Short mmCIF file of C-alpha atoms in Angstrom, two decimals:
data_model
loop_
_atom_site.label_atom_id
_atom_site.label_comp_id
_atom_site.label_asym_id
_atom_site.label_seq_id
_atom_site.Cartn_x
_atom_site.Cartn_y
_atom_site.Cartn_z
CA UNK A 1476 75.77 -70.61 88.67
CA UNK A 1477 79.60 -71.57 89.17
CA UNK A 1478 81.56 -72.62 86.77
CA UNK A 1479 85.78 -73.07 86.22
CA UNK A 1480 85.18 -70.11 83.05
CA UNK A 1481 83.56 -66.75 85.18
CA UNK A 1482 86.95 -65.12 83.90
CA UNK A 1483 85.86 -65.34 80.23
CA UNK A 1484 81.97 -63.99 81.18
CA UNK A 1485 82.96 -60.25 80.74
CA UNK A 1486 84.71 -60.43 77.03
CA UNK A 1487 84.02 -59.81 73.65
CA UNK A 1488 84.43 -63.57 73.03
CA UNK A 1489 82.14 -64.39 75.39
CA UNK A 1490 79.45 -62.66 73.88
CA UNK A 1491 79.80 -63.34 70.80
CA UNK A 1492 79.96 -67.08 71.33
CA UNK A 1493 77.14 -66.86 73.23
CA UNK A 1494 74.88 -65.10 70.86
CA UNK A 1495 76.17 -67.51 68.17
CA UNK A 1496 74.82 -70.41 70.43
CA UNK A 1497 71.55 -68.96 71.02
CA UNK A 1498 70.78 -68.78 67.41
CA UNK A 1499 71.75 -72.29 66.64
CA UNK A 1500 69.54 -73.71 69.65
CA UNK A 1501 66.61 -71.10 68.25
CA UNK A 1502 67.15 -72.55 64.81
CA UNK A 1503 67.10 -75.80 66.57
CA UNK A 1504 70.03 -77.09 64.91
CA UNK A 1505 72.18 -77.51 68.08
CA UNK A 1506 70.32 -79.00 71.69
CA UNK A 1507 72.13 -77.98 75.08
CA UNK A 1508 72.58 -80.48 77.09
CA UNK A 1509 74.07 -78.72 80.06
CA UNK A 1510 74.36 -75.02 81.54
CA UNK A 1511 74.70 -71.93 78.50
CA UNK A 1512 77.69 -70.87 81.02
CA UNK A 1513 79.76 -73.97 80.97
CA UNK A 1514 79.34 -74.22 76.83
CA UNK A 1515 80.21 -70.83 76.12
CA UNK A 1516 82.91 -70.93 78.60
CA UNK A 1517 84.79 -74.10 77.67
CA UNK A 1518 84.60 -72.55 74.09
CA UNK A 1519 85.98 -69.21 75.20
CA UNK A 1520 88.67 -70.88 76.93
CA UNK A 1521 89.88 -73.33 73.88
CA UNK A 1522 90.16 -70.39 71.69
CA UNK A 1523 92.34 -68.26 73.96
CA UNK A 1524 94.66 -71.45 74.19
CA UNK A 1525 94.89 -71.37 70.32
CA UNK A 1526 95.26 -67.95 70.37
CA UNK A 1527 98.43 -67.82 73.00
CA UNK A 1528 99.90 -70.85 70.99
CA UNK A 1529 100.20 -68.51 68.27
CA UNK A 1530 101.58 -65.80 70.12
#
């Protein structure tokens, strides 16, 4: 699926997002209401904006 974040899809933060997701919808404390992808990837890329504000 496309989505504005592929850049993120190969990093450490990606993954570990991701995993952290999957256990909250398993736990069923947190429902998706769109694509994994675009979640994990609009995450991804509001903590590398924090990150390069504090650079």
């Amino acid at each position: 699926m496309n989505h504005p974040y592929k850049k993120y899809e190969t990093t450490e933060l990606w993954h570990v997002i991701s995993e952290a997701i999957e256990e909250l919808v398993a736990n069923q404390e947190v429902e998706e209401m769109t694509s994994r992808e675009y979640i994990v990837g609009y995450f991804c890329a509001k903590l590398s904006h924090v990150e390069e504000d504090r650079a």
